[in-house]
Coordinates of C-alpha atoms in Angstrom, one line a residue:
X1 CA 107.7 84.8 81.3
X2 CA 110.9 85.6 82.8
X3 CA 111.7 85.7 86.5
X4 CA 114.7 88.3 86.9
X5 CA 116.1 88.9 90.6
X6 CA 118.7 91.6 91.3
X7 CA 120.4 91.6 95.0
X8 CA 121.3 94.1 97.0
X9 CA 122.1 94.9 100.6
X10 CA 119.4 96.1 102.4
X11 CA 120.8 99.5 104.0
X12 CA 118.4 102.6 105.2
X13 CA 117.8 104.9 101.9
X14 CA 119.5 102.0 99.4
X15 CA 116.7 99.5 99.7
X16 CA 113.7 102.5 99.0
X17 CA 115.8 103.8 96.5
X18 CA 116.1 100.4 94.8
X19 CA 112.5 99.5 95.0
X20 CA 111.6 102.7 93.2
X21 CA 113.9 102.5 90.6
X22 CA 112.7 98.8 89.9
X23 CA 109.3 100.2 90.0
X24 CA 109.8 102.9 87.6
X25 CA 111.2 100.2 85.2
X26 CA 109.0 97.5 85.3
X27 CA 105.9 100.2 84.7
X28 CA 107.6 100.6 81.5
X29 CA 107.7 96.7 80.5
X30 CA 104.5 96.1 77.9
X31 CA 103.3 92.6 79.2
X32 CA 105.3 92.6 83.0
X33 CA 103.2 90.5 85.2
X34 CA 104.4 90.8 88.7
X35 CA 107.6 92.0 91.2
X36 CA 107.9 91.0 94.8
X37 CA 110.4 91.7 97.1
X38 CA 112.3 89.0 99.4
X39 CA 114.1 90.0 102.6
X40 CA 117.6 87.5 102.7
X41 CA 119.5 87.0 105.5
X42 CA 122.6 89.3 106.1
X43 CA 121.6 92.6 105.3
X44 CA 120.5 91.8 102.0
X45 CA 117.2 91.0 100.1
X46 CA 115.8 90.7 96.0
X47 CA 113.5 92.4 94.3
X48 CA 112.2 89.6 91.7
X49 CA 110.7 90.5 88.4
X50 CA 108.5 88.9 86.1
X51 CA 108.4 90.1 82.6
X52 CA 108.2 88.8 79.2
X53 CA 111.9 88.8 78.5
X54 CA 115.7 89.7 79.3
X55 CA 115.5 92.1 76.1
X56 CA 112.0 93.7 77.3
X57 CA 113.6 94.5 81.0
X58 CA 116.9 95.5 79.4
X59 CA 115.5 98.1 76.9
X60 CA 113.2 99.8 80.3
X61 CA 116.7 100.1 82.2
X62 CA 118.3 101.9 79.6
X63 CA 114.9 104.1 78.6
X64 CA 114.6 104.9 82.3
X65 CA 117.6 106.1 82.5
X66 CA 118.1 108.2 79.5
X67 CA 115.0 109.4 80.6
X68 CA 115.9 110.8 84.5
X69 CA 119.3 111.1 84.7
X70 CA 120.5 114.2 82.5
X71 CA 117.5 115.9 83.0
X72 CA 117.4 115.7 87.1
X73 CA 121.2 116.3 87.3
X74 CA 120.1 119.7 85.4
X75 CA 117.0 120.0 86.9
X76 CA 118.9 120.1 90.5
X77 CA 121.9 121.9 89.4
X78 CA 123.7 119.3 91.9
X79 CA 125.1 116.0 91.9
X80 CA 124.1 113.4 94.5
X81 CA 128.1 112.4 95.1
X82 CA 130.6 114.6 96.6
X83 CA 134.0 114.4 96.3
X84 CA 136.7 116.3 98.4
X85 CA 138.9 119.0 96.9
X86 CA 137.4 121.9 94.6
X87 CA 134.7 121.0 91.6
X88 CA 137.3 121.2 88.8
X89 CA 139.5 118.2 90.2
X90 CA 135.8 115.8 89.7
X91 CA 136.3 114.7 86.4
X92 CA 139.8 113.9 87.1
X93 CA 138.9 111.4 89.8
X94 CA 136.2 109.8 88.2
X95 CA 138.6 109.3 85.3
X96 CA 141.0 107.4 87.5
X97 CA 138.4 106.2 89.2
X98 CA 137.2 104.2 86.4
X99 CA 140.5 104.5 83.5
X100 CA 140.8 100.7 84.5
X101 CA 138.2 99.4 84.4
X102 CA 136.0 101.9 81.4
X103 CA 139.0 102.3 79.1
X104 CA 138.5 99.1 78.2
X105 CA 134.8 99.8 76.7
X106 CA 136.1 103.0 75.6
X107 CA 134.6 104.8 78.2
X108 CA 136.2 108.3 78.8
X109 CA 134.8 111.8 80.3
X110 CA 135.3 114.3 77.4
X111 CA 137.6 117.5 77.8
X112 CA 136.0 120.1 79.9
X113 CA 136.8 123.4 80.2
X114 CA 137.4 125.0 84.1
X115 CA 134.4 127.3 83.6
X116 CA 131.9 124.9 83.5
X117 CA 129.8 123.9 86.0
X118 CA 129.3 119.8 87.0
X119 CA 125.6 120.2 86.7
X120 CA 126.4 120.9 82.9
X121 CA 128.2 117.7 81.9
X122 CA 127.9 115.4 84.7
X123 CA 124.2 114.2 84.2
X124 CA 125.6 113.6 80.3
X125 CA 128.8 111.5 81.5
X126 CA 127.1 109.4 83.9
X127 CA 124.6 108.6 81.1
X128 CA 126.5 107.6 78.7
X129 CA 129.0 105.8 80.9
X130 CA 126.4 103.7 82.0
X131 CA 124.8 102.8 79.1
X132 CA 128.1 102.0 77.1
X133 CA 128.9 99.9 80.0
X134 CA 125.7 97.6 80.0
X135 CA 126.0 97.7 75.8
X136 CA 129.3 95.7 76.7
X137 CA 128.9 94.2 80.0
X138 CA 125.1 92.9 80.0
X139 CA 124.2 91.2 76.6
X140 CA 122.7 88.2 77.8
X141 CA 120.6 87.2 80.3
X142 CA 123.4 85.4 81.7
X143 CA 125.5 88.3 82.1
X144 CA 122.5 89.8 83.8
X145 CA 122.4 86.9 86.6
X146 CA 126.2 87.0 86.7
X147 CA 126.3 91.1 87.8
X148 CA 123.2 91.4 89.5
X149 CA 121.2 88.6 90.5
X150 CA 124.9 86.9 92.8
X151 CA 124.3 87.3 96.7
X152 CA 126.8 90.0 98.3
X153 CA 129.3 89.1 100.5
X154 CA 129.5 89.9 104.1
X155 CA 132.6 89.7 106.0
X156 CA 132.5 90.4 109.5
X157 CA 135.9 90.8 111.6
X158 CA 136.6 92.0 115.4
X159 CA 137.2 95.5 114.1
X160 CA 135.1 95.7 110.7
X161 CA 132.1 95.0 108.4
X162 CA 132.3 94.4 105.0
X163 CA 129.8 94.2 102.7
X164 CA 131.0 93.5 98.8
X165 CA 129.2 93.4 95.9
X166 CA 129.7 90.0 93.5
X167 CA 132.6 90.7 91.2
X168 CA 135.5 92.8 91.4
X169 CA 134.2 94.9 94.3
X170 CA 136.9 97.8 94.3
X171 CA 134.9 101.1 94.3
X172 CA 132.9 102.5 97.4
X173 CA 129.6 103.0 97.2
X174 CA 128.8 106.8 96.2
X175 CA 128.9 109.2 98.7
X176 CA 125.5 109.6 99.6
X177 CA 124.8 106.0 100.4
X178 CA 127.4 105.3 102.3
X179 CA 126.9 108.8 104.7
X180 CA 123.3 110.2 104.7
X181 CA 122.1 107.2 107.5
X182 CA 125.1 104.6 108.3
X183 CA 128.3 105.2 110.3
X184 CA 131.1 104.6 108.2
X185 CA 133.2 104.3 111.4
X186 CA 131.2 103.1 115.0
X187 CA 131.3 100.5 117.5
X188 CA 130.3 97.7 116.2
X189 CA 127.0 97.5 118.8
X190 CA 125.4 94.9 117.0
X191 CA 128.2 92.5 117.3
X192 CA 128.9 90.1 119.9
X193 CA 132.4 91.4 121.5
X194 CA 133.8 88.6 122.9
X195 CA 136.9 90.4 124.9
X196 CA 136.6 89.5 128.0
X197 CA 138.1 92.8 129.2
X198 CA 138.2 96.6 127.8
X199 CA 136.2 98.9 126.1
X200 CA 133.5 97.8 123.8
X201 CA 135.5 97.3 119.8
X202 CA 135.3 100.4 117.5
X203 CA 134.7 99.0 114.2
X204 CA 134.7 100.1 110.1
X205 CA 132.0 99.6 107.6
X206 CA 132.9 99.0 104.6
X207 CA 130.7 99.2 101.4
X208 CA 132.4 98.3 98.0
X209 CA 131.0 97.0 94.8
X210 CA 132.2 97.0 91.1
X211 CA 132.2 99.3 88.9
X212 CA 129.1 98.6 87.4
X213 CA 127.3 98.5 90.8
X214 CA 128.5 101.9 91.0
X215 CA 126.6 103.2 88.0
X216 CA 123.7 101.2 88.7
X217 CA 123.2 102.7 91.9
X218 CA 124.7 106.2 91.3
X219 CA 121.7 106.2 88.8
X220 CA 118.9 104.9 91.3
X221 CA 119.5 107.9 93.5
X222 CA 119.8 110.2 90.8
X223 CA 116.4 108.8 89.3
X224 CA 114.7 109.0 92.8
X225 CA 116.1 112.6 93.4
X226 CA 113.4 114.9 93.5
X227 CA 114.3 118.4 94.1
X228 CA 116.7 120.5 95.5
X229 CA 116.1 123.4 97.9
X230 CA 118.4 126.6 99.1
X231 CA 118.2 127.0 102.7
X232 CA 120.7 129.9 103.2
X233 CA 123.2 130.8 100.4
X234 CA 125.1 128.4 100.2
X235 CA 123.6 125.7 102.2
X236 CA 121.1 123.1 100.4
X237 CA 118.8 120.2 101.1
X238 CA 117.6 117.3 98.8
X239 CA 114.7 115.7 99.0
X240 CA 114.5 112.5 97.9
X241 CA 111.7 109.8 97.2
X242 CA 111.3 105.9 97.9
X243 CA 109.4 103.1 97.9
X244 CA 109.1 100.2 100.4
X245 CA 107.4 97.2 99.2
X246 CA 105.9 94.6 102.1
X247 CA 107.9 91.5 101.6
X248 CA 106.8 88.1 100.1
X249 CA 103.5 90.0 98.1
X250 CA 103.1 90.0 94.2
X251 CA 102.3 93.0 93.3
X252 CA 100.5 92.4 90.0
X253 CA 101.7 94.8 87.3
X254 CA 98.1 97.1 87.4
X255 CA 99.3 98.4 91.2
X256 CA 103.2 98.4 89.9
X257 CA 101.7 101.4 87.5
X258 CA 100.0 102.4 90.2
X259 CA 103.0 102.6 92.7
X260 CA 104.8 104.6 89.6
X261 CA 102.3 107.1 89.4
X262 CA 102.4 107.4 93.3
X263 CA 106.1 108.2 92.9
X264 CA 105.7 110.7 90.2
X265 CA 102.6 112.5 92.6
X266 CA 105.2 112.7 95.5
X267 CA 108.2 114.2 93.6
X268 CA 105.9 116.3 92.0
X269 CA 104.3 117.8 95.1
X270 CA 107.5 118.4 97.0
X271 CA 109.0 120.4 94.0
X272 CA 105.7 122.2 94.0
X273 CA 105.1 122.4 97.9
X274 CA 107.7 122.0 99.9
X275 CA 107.3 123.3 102.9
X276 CA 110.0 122.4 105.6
X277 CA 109.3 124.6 107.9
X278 CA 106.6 122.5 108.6
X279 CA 106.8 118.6 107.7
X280 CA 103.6 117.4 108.8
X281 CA 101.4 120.4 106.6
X282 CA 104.0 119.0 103.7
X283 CA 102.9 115.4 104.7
X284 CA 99.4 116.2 104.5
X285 CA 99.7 117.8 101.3
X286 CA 101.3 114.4 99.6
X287 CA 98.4 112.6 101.4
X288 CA 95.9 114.7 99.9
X289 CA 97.6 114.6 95.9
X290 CA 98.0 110.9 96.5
X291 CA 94.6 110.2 97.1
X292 CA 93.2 112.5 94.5
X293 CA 94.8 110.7 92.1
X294 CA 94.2 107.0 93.5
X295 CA 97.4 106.5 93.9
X296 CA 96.9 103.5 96.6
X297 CA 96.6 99.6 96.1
X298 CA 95.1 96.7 97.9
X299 CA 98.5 95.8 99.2
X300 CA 100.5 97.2 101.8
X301 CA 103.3 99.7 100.6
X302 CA 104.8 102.8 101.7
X303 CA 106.3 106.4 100.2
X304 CA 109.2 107.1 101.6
X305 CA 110.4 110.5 101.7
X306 CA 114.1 111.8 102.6
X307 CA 115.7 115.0 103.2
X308 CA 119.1 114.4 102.9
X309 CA 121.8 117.6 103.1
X310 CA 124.7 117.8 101.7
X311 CA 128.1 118.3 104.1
X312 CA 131.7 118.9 102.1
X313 CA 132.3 115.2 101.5
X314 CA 129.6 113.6 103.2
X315 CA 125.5 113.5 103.8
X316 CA 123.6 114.1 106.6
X317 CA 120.1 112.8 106.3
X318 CA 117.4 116.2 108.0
X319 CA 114.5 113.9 108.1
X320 CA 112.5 111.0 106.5
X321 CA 108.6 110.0 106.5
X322 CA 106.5 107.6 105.2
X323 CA 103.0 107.3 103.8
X324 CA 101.5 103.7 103.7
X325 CA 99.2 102.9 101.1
X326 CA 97.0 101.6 103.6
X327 CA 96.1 104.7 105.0
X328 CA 95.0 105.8 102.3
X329 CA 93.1 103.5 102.2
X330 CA 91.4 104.3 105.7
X331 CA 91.6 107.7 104.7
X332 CA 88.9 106.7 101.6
X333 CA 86.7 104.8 104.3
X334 CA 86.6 108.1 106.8
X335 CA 86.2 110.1 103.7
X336 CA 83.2 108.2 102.5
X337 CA 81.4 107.9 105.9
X338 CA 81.5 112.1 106.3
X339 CA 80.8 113.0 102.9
X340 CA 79.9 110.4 100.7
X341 CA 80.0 110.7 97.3
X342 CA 81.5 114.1 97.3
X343 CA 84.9 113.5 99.3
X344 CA 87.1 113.9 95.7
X345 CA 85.8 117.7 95.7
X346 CA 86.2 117.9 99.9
X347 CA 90.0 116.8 99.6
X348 CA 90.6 119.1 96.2
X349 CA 89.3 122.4 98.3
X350 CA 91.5 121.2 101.3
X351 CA 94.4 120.6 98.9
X352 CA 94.3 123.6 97.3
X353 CA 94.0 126.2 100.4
X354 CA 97.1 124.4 101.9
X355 CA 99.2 124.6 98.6
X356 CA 98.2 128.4 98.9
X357 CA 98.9 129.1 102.5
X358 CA 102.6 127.1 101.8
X359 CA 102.8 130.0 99.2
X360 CA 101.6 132.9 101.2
X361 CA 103.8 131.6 104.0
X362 CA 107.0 132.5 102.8
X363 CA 106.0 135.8 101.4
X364 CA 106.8 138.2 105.1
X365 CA 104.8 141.3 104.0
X366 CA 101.8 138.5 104.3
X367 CA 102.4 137.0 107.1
X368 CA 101.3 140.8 108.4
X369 CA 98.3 141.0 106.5
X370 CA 97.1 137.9 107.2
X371 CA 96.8 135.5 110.2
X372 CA 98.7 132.8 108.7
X373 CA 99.9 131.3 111.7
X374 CA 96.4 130.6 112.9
X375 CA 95.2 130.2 109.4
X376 CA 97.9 126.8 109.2
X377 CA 97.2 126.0 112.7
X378 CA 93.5 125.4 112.1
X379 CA 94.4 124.1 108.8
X380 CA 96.5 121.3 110.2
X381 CA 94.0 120.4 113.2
X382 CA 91.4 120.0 109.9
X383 CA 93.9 117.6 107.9
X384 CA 94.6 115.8 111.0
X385 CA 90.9 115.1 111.8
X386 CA 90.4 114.5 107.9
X387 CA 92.8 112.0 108.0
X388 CA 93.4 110.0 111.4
X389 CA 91.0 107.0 112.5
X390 CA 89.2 107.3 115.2
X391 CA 89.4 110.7 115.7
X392 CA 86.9 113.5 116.0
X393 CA 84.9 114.9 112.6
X394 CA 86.4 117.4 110.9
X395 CA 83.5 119.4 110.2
X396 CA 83.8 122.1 113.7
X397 CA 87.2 122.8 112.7
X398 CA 86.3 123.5 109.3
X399 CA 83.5 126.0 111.0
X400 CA 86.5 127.5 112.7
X401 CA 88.7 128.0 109.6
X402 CA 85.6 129.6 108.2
X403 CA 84.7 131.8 110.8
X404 CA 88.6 133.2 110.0
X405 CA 88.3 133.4 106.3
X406 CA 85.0 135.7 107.1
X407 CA 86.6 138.7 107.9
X408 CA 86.0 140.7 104.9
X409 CA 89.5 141.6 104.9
X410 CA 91.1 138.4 105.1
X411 CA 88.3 136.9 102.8
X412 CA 89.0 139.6 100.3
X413 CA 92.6 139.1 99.9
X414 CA 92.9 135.7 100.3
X415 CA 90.7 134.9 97.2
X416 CA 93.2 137.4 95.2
X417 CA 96.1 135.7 96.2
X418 CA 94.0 131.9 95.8
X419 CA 93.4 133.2 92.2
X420 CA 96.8 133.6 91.3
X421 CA 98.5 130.7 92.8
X422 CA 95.9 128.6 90.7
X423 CA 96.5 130.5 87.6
X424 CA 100.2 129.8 87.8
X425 CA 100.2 126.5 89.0
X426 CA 98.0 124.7 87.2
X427 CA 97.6 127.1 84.3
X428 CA 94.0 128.2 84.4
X429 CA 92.2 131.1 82.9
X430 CA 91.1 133.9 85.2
X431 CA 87.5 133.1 84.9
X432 CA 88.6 129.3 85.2
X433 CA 90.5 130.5 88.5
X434 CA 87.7 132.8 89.9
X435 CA 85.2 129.6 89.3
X436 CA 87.4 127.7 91.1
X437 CA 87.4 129.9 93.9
X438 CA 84.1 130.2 94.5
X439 CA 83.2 126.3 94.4
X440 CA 86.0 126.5 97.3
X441 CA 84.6 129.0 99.1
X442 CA 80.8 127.2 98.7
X443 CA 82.2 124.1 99.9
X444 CA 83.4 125.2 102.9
X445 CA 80.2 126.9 104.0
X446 CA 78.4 123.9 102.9
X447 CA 80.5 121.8 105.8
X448 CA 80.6 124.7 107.7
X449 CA 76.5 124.6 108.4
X450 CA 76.6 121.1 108.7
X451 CA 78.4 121.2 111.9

């Protein structure tokens, strides 16, 4: 077995989205045994991977990301860089960006028309940029150590922090990194300021790396990009997902698969459910997918999700939360002690009603035919007793939501509308639907008397 480390520094929304791209490569490794994550000093740390060989971890990378990167870039119709001036002029600064450097792999962005949009050939440049450059760059194992595995350097000056990647470290980080949660100009709190007179120093952070840093991690937040979604015309948020891994743990390669399948559950619930107008109903939501499909491991690690929105040039990070894999894991012990052997159906009813009141949500002409606000109210309370130690049984709340969804009107359209979402979003038959329904429905009443 090979041990392969790559470094880099650890920076809010860099480090989560390294340790799920890693993740989602080393699922893919036939044989991989185990990855842990060490924290350095200096704003830095490793994540260290054991697999059967170089060639076996080389062949994942370059799956992976033929895999995510075209089709997310499309999937979005956005890139996760901006660059100032209008779209057109993009190709022309990546090309100088990287003529240097790429023209000597005989890497150059292909003629465009103006009509175009970036969506359509951006996700194919990057791609094939990338993977030229590590058919050239990274053929040995060697190579591999010499580009990725080298600690960064940090320079710290009276008036500036830099932190460089090893080799020629002439580009800045993309956009996003460098913007969404860091000050690329601040005073410099952190650092001792030893003028004995004056205001405290205002200071520069600089983060530069070569050029095939750049693709590497233009890549890992293009993989970890989830979904984008329109606020206002044009005004957008993207929601991205992370992982953090508890330091100095081996995660054996059985919860690695395990953490990738987590991943895929959370991008796939907030491109089906995202609800930000309310983050805690869309955290409950994840919770409940996660743990429907065992998405948790004996070890500690979290799910990190970001709302990051784009600004002209720059990011500005909305929110973030995190789910740890450990509550989850209280979650299945609470679970169990309420309902036993029939918690899996409990949390599918649960998950289901709140995927459709997101829906009904945004739809105004419902929002006057039904009590939805008291509907997500009591909704929440249920989630929230479902889900946090300690607190009270869910079970009288859930007598309360029923006593709502009695009113034969309510009752009547609700299950209409419950029908359809199903039918559409996880593409049952009527009668599949109806059944469905009805098992809901039962459920509930079935708590419902219990309390």
């Amino acid at each position: 077995m090979k041990e392969l480390c790559i470094t880099y520094p650890s920076l809010p929304f860099l480090s989560e989205v390294m340790q799920c791209t890693i993740t989602q490569i080393l699922a893919k490794i036939h044989g991989a045994n185990f990855m842990r994550r060490i924290v350095l000093s200096e704003l830095q740390e490793s994540l260290i991977s054991s697999v059967p060989s170089f060639i076996d971890f080389r062949k994942a990378l370059i799956s992976h990301i033929q895999e995510v990167v075209k089709e997310r870039v499309k999937d979005v119709k956005t890139v996760p860089i901006t660059i100032r001036g209008p779209q057109s002029e993009l190709r022309s600064v990546i090309s100088k960006r990287f003529a240097r450097t790429l023209s000597t792999v005989d890497i150059q962005l292909r003629e465009r028309t103006r009509r175009e949009k970036i969506y359509d050939w951006f996700g194919d440049e990057v791609l094939r940029a990338f993977i030229n450059f590590i058919n050239r760059t990274i053929q040995s194992e060697n190579d591999f150590r010499r580009e990725f595995s080298g600690e960064w350097r940090i320079e710290v000056t009276r008036s500036s922090i830099n932190i460089l990647s090893p080799g020629r470290a002439e580009y800045n980080f993309p956009a996003i990194i460098r913007t969404s949660l860091l000050y690329e100009q601040a005073r410099l709190f952190g650092l001792r300021d030893t003028k004995p007179r004056g205001s405290v120093s205002k200071g520069v952070l600089r983060l530069r790396c070569s050029p095939l840093w750049y693709m590497f991690l233009l890549s890992g937040v293009i993989s970890s990009l989830a979904t984008r979604i329109q606020l206002t015309k044009g005004e957008d948020i993207h929601l991205y997902v992370g992982l953090s891994l508890h330091p100095m743990i081996n995660y054996e390669i059985s919860e690695v698969q395990t953490l990738n399948e987590g991943i895929t559950v959370v991008r796939e619930v907030c491109r089906r459910s995202p609800f930000l107008e309310d983050l805690d109903l869309m955290r409950y939501l994840i919770i409940f997918n996660l743990y429907i499909r065992k998405a948790f491991t004996l070890n500690p690690a979290e799910y990190v999700i970001y709302g990051i929105k784009p600004e002209g040039a720059r990011f500005t990070s909305r929110f973030n939360f995190s789910i740890s894999t450990e509550e989850l894991s209280v979650l299945d012990k609470k679970l169990e002690t309420i309902w036993g052997d029939e918690r899996d159906d409990v949390i599918i009813a649960l998950r289901d009603f709140g995927e459709c009141l997101v829906r009904l949500y945004r739809i105004p002409a419902f929002q006057q035919e039904l009590p939805l606000d008291r509907l997500i109210t009591t909704y929440k309370l249920i989630c929230y007793a479902a889900t946090e130690p300690g607190y009270k049984s869910p079970l009288d709340l859930i007598y309360e939501l029923l006593r709502i969804l009695k009113e034969e009107t309510v009752e009547a359209r609700l299950k209409g509308l419950l029908r359809r979402y199903l039918q559409e979003t996880y593409k049952l038959s009527e009668e599949k639907a109806k059944e469905r329904i009805d098992h809901v429905w039962r459920r509930l009443i079935s708590l419902a008397e219990i309390a």
